[in-house]
Amino acid sequence: MKAITVEPKKPGTVRYEEIPEPDAREGSILVEAIAASVCGTDIEIAEGKYGWAPPGKTRLVLGHESLGRVIDPGPNNSFKKGDLVSGLVRRPDPVPCPNCAVGESDMCRNGRYTERGIKEIHGFMSERWRIEPEFAVKIDPALGILGVLLEPTTVIAKALEQVLAVGQRSFWEPKTVLVTGAGPIGLLAAAVARLPGLEVHVLDRVESGPKPELVRALGATYHTGSVLDIGFEPDVIVECTGVGSVIADSIRQVAAGGVVCLTGVGAGGTAPRATADMAAAAVLKNNVIVGSVNANKRHWYKANERLGRLDRTWLSRLITRYEKPENFKQALERKPDDIKVVIQFGEV
Ligand code: BGC
């Protein structure tokens, strides 16, 4: 079968190539790929900045945002041939640490977890893949190709759960949410935060293109410019840019008692504000700054439920480009009007 593979930490090594059929040890359910979407992590791996091949191998099959159709459910009877499924990304560490032991590998304490398509286990950008029944999630067939958006939605389901959990340390009824960054994660965060009727604002750099309209279609408010100029103090800020100055401004702008949830993975930059000044702002307003990565099965369940409630026409507008696997180079390139790029392996 063919797969999109890469030699991690070596830029320019992505190939669409023939590899052996998926190893039975990767799971008893055999799936034919329908689609895999591309996220910033995939691009970073392709650029040689991140990623680990399986032990003893030099190449890794890319892809962690999956949608496929069961061809052989194996001995497990909770899945049947034809079911649409997506696969959880992270697997517990072998020790396991206390969190991995209780099914919270998203909160792994020792860093020895593995991740499909990212860290030491093959991903889903192959014509066929295998998955363990306990790490497969059924997708409502009515969602069709939009089911590929489940994984990024799980990241949001976890982030918002974290925000509410830490917010409960005191009496707190959040009403306003600012999302920084109108990429797929930011837009999905805005859409999910709108479901319970929260007042949602989204800030991004771009002034035209599909993003402002997508935000307005949610009944949310679109902003450009600085977080410091949005004109109110949000109870919650979901930071999806990973940009130092946006993070620093978010900590300064969040309301007293509010929570800043960091989901973006950035790097470098210059210190836009002295750390002690930022800390003082957080201390004097009782703020929590919480980092959130990955998602466990509970978040996959929640995300599946939330995704099912979002407007399908709106969701379909998040996918701005479909590419064939052989066009992996274009798929892994950032283009100005891209929101979500989907690599399509087959029809739904
Ligand atoms: C994935 C997460 C993963 C993280 C770090 C993200 O792109 O969505 O599942 O934990 O990268 O590797």
mmCIF file of N, CA and C in Angstrom, residues 163-237:
data_model
loop_
_atom_site.group_PDB
_atom_site.id
_atom_site.type_symbol
_atom_site.label_atom_id
_atom_site.label_comp_id
_atom_site.label_asym_id
_atom_site.label_seq_id
_atom_site.Cartn_x
_atom_site.Cartn_y
_atom_site.Cartn_z
ATOM 1 N N VAL A 163 -10.262 24.753 31.326
ATOM 2 C CA VAL A 163 -10.647 26.113 31.735
ATOM 3 C C VAL A 163 -11.722 26.039 32.813
ATOM 4 N N LEU A 164 -12.741 25.234 32.567
ATOM 5 C CA LEU A 164 -13.840 25.165 33.542
ATOM 6 C C LEU A 164 -13.366 24.541 34.840
ATOM 7 N N ALA A 165 -12.498 23.516 34.739
ATOM 8 C CA ALA A 165 -12.019 22.842 35.946
ATOM 9 C C ALA A 165 -11.239 23.809 36.833
ATOM 10 N N VAL A 166 -10.312 24.571 36.264
ATOM 11 C CA VAL A 166 -9.530 25.481 37.107
ATOM 12 C C VAL A 166 -10.378 26.671 37.545
ATOM 13 N N GLY A 167 -11.343 27.052 36.733
ATOM 14 C CA GLY A 167 -12.221 28.172 37.097
ATOM 15 C C GLY A 167 -13.047 27.885 38.343
ATOM 16 N N GLN A 168 -13.294 26.600 38.575
ATOM 17 C CA GLN A 168 -14.156 26.233 39.708
ATOM 18 C C GLN A 168 -13.469 26.362 41.063
ATOM 19 N N ARG A 169 -12.218 26.860 41.081
ATOM 20 C CA ARG A 169 -11.551 27.047 42.395
ATOM 21 C C ARG A 169 -12.233 28.148 43.191
ATOM 22 N N SER A 170 -13.074 28.967 42.534
ATOM 23 C CA SER A 170 -13.798 30.012 43.263
ATOM 24 C C SER A 170 -15.145 30.179 42.568
ATOM 25 N N PHE A 171 -16.021 31.000 43.124
ATOM 26 C CA PHE A 171 -17.286 31.242 42.438
ATOM 27 C C PHE A 171 -16.976 31.928 41.119
ATOM 28 N N TRP A 172 -17.429 31.352 40.014
ATOM 29 C CA TRP A 172 -17.028 31.882 38.700
ATOM 30 C C TRP A 172 -18.050 31.482 37.652
ATOM 31 N N GLU A 173 -18.678 32.456 37.058
ATOM 32 C CA GLU A 173 -19.631 32.178 35.983
ATOM 33 C C GLU A 173 -19.170 32.919 34.733
ATOM 34 N N PRO A 174 -18.284 32.289 33.923
ATOM 35 C CA PRO A 174 -17.726 32.987 32.763
ATOM 36 C C PRO A 174 -18.790 33.293 31.718
ATOM 37 N N LYS A 175 -18.703 34.493 31.153
ATOM 38 C CA LYS A 175 -19.683 34.897 30.126
ATOM 39 C C LYS A 175 -19.006 35.254 28.813
ATOM 40 N N THR A 176 -17.765 35.752 28.896
ATOM 41 C CA THR A 176 -17.104 36.200 27.668
ATOM 42 C C THR A 176 -15.828 35.404 27.397
ATOM 43 N N VAL A 177 -15.646 35.062 26.129
ATOM 44 C CA VAL A 177 -14.480 34.269 25.717
ATOM 45 C C VAL A 177 -13.794 34.993 24.570
ATOM 46 N N LEU A 178 -12.487 35.143 24.667
ATOM 47 C CA LEU A 178 -11.707 35.629 23.529
ATOM 48 C C LEU A 178 -10.847 34.475 23.023
ATOM 49 N N VAL A 179 -10.913 34.241 21.722
ATOM 50 C CA VAL A 179 -10.051 33.243 21.099
ATOM 51 C C VAL A 179 -9.020 34.013 20.285
ATOM 52 N N THR A 180 -7.734 33.755 20.510
ATOM 53 C CA THR A 180 -6.712 34.428 19.708
ATOM 54 C C THR A 180 -6.234 33.455 18.624
ATOM 55 N N GLY A 181 -6.362 33.883 17.368
ATOM 56 C CA GLY A 181 -5.955 33.031 16.245
ATOM 57 C C GLY A 181 -7.172 32.369 15.622
ATOM 58 N N ALA A 182 -7.417 32.681 14.341
ATOM 59 C CA ALA A 182 -8.585 32.109 13.663
ATOM 60 C C ALA A 182 -8.177 31.000 12.694
ATOM 61 N N GLY A 183 -7.256 30.144 13.138
ATOM 62 C CA GLY A 183 -6.950 28.916 12.391
ATOM 63 C C GLY A 183 -8.022 27.885 12.734
ATOM 64 N N PRO A 184 -7.820 26.635 12.308
ATOM 65 C CA PRO A 184 -8.837 25.614 12.579
ATOM 66 C C PRO A 184 -9.131 25.442 14.067
ATOM 67 N N ILE A 185 -8.082 25.451 14.900
ATOM 68 C CA ILE A 185 -8.297 25.258 16.344
ATOM 69 C C ILE A 185 -9.069 26.447 16.905
ATOM 70 N N GLY A 186 -8.661 27.658 16.534
ATOM 71 C CA GLY A 186 -9.339 28.851 17.036
ATOM 72 C C GLY A 186 -10.798 28.897 16.599
ATOM 73 N N LEU A 187 -11.048 28.597 15.332
ATOM 74 C CA LEU A 187 -12.427 28.653 14.827
ATOM 75 C C LEU A 187 -13.280 27.569 15.480
ATOM 76 N N LEU A 188 -12.707 26.380 15.652
ATOM 77 C CA LEU A 188 -13.482 25.322 16.321
ATOM 78 C C LEU A 188 -13.722 25.686 17.790
ATOM 79 N N ALA A 189 -12.734 26.324 18.426
ATOM 80 C CA ALA A 189 -12.913 26.758 19.822
ATOM 81 C C ALA A 189 -14.064 27.746 19.908
ATOM 82 N N ALA A 190 -14.092 28.689 18.954
ATOM 83 C CA ALA A 190 -15.162 29.691 18.952
ATOM 84 C C ALA A 190 -16.517 29.018 18.754
ATOM 85 N N ALA A 191 -16.579 28.080 17.828
ATOM 86 C CA ALA A 191 -17.855 27.413 17.532
ATOM 87 C C ALA A 191 -18.344 26.606 18.747
ATOM 88 N N VAL A 192 -17.416 25.895 19.387
ATOM 89 C CA VAL A 192 -17.818 25.064 20.538
ATOM 90 C C VAL A 192 -18.209 25.961 21.723
ATOM 91 N N ALA A 193 -17.503 27.079 21.899
ATOM 92 C CA ALA A 193 -17.840 27.994 23.003
ATOM 93 C C ALA A 193 -19.183 28.678 22.773
ATOM 94 N N ARG A 194 -19.610 28.803 21.518
ATOM 95 C CA ARG A 194 -20.908 29.405 21.216
ATOM 96 C C ARG A 194 -22.065 28.463 21.567
ATOM 97 N N LEU A 195 -21.794 27.140 21.580
ATOM 98 C CA LEU A 195 -22.891 26.182 21.799
ATOM 99 C C LEU A 195 -23.675 26.459 23.085
ATOM 100 N N PRO A 196 -22.998 26.697 24.233
ATOM 101 C CA PRO A 196 -23.781 27.013 25.441
ATOM 102 C C PRO A 196 -24.178 28.495 25.508
ATOM 103 N N GLY A 197 -23.962 29.246 24.440
ATOM 104 C CA GLY A 197 -24.431 30.635 24.381
ATOM 105 C C GLY A 197 -23.464 31.663 24.944
ATOM 106 N N LEU A 198 -22.193 31.304 25.078
ATOM 107 C CA LEU A 198 -21.223 32.288 25.582
ATOM 108 C C LEU A 198 -21.013 33.407 24.556
ATOM 109 N N GLU A 199 -20.628 34.591 25.056
ATOM 110 C CA GLU A 199 -20.295 35.702 24.152
ATOM 111 C C GLU A 199 -18.863 35.474 23.677
ATOM 112 N N VAL A 200 -18.708 35.272 22.371
ATOM 113 C CA VAL A 200 -17.398 34.864 21.851
ATOM 114 C C VAL A 200 -16.812 35.940 20.939
ATOM 115 N N HIS A 201 -15.529 36.198 21.122
ATOM 116 C CA HIS A 201 -14.767 37.127 20.287
ATOM 117 C C HIS A 201 -13.559 36.372 19.742
ATOM 118 N N VAL A 202 -13.201 36.678 18.499
ATOM 119 C CA VAL A 202 -12.030 36.027 17.897
ATOM 120 C C VAL A 202 -11.119 37.119 17.352
ATOM 121 N N LEU A 203 -9.835 36.998 17.647
ATOM 122 C CA LEU A 203 -8.866 37.979 17.151
ATOM 123 C C LEU A 203 -7.853 37.285 16.247
ATOM 124 N N ASP A 204 -7.615 37.887 15.092
ATOM 125 C CA ASP A 204 -6.618 37.340 14.165
ATOM 126 C C ASP A 204 -5.965 38.506 13.433
ATOM 127 N N ARG A 205 -4.870 38.207 12.723
ATOM 128 C CA ARG A 205 -4.172 39.259 11.982
ATOM 129 C C ARG A 205 -4.908 39.653 10.721
ATOM 130 N N VAL A 206 -5.571 38.682 10.054
ATOM 131 C CA VAL A 206 -6.084 38.966 8.709
ATOM 132 C C VAL A 206 -7.352 39.813 8.751
ATOM 133 N N GLU A 207 -7.473 40.664 7.764
ATOM 134 C CA GLU A 207 -8.626 41.563 7.721
ATOM 135 C C GLU A 207 -9.620 41.153 6.651
ATOM 136 N N SER A 208 -9.226 40.237 5.765
ATOM 137 C CA SER A 208 -10.150 39.794 4.710
ATOM 138 C C SER A 208 -10.038 38.275 4.575
ATOM 139 N N GLY A 209 -10.672 37.736 3.535
ATOM 140 C CA GLY A 209 -10.659 36.282 3.354
ATOM 141 C C GLY A 209 -11.802 35.657 4.142
ATOM 142 N N PRO A 210 -11.817 34.342 4.247
ATOM 143 C CA PRO A 210 -12.988 33.666 4.844
ATOM 144 C C PRO A 210 -13.111 33.803 6.370
ATOM 145 N N LYS A 211 -12.025 34.124 7.073
ATOM 146 C CA LYS A 211 -12.066 34.048 8.544
ATOM 147 C C LYS A 211 -13.055 35.010 9.202
ATOM 148 N N PRO A 212 -13.029 36.323 8.840
ATOM 149 C CA PRO A 212 -13.981 37.225 9.503
ATOM 150 C C PRO A 212 -15.426 36.782 9.320
ATOM 151 N N GLU A 213 -15.762 36.343 8.114
ATOM 152 C CA GLU A 213 -17.141 35.937 7.814
ATOM 153 C C GLU A 213 -17.512 34.662 8.591
ATOM 154 N N LEU A 214 -16.566 33.720 8.693
ATOM 155 C CA LEU A 214 -16.835 32.486 9.456
ATOM 156 C C LEU A 214 -17.112 32.804 10.923
ATOM 157 N N VAL A 215 -16.380 33.781 11.456
ATOM 158 C CA VAL A 215 -16.584 34.175 12.858
ATOM 159 C C VAL A 215 -17.961 34.823 13.020
ATOM 160 N N ARG A 216 -18.296 35.739 12.111
ATOM 161 C CA ARG A 216 -19.601 36.421 12.206
ATOM 162 C C ARG A 216 -20.743 35.434 12.061
ATOM 163 N N ALA A 217 -20.557 34.417 11.214
ATOM 164 C CA ALA A 217 -21.622 33.422 10.996
ATOM 165 C C ALA A 217 -21.935 32.646 12.278
ATOM 166 N N LEU A 218 -21.001 32.661 13.224
ATOM 167 C CA LEU A 218 -21.250 31.979 14.513
ATOM 168 C C LEU A 218 -22.009 32.876 15.481
ATOM 169 N N GLY A 219 -22.205 34.131 15.091
ATOM 170 C CA GLY A 219 -22.769 35.094 16.041
ATOM 171 C C GLY A 219 -21.693 35.576 16.990
ATOM 172 N N ALA A 220 -20.442 35.511 16.562
ATOM 173 C CA ALA A 220 -19.311 35.974 17.370
ATOM 174 C C ALA A 220 -18.752 37.255 16.740
ATOM 175 N N THR A 221 -17.847 37.925 17.464
ATOM 176 C CA THR A 221 -17.296 39.205 16.992
ATOM 177 C C THR A 221 -15.848 39.010 16.558
ATOM 178 N N TYR A 222 -15.517 39.570 15.411
ATOM 179 C CA TYR A 222 -14.162 39.429 14.868
ATOM 180 C C TYR A 222 -13.343 40.684 15.145
ATOM 181 N N HIS A 223 -12.119 40.507 15.608
ATOM 182 C CA HIS A 223 -11.230 41.643 15.895
ATOM 183 C C HIS A 223 -9.897 41.448 15.171
ATOM 184 N N THR A 224 -9.272 42.555 14.807
ATOM 185 C CA THR A 224 -7.874 42.504 14.375
ATOM 186 C C THR A 224 -7.114 43.475 15.269
ATOM 187 N N GLY A 225 -5.811 43.471 15.162
ATOM 188 C CA GLY A 225 -5.026 44.393 15.983
ATOM 189 C C GLY A 225 -4.601 43.732 17.283
ATOM 190 N N SER A 226 -4.434 44.565 18.310
ATOM 191 C CA SER A 226 -3.862 44.056 19.560
ATOM 192 C C SER A 226 -4.941 43.571 20.526
ATOM 193 N N VAL A 227 -4.619 42.539 21.281
ATOM 194 C CA VAL A 227 -5.521 42.035 22.339
ATOM 195 C C VAL A 227 -5.825 43.175 23.325
ATOM 196 N N LEU A 228 -4.857 44.078 23.509
ATOM 197 C CA LEU A 228 -5.027 45.160 24.482
ATOM 198 C C LEU A 228 -6.082 46.176 24.024
ATOM 199 N N ASP A 229 -6.473 46.106 22.749
ATOM 200 C CA ASP A 229 -7.445 47.087 22.224
ATOM 201 C C ASP A 229 -8.837 46.504 22.002
ATOM 202 N N ILE A 230 -9.129 45.332 22.548
ATOM 203 C CA ILE A 230 -10.439 44.738 22.217
ATOM 204 C C ILE A 230 -11.595 45.412 22.962
ATOM 205 N N GLY A 231 -11.278 46.195 23.983
ATOM 206 C CA GLY A 231 -12.325 46.998 24.609
ATOM 207 C C GLY A 231 -13.058 46.333 25.764
ATOM 208 N N PHE A 232 -12.650 45.159 26.191
ATOM 209 C CA PHE A 232 -13.248 44.533 27.380
ATOM 210 C C PHE A 232 -12.246 43.530 27.942
ATOM 211 N N GLU A 233 -12.559 43.028 29.144
ATOM 212 C CA GLU A 233 -11.651 42.055 29.761
ATOM 213 C C GLU A 233 -12.317 40.684 29.752
ATOM 214 N N PRO A 234 -11.859 39.770 28.890
ATOM 215 C CA PRO A 234 -12.536 38.475 28.759
ATOM 216 C C PRO A 234 -12.373 37.602 30.015
ATOM 217 N N ASP A 235 -13.437 36.848 30.328
ATOM 218 C CA ASP A 235 -13.328 35.890 31.443
ATOM 219 C C ASP A 235 -12.381 34.755 31.076
ATOM 220 N N VAL A 236 -12.421 34.386 29.795
ATOM 221 C CA VAL A 236 -11.599 33.268 29.315
ATOM 222 C C VAL A 236 -10.873 33.714 28.054
ATOM 223 N N ILE A 237 -9.590 33.391 27.962
ATOM 224 C CA ILE A 237 -8.882 33.572 26.691
ATOM 225 C C ILE A 237 -8.326 32.214 26.263
#
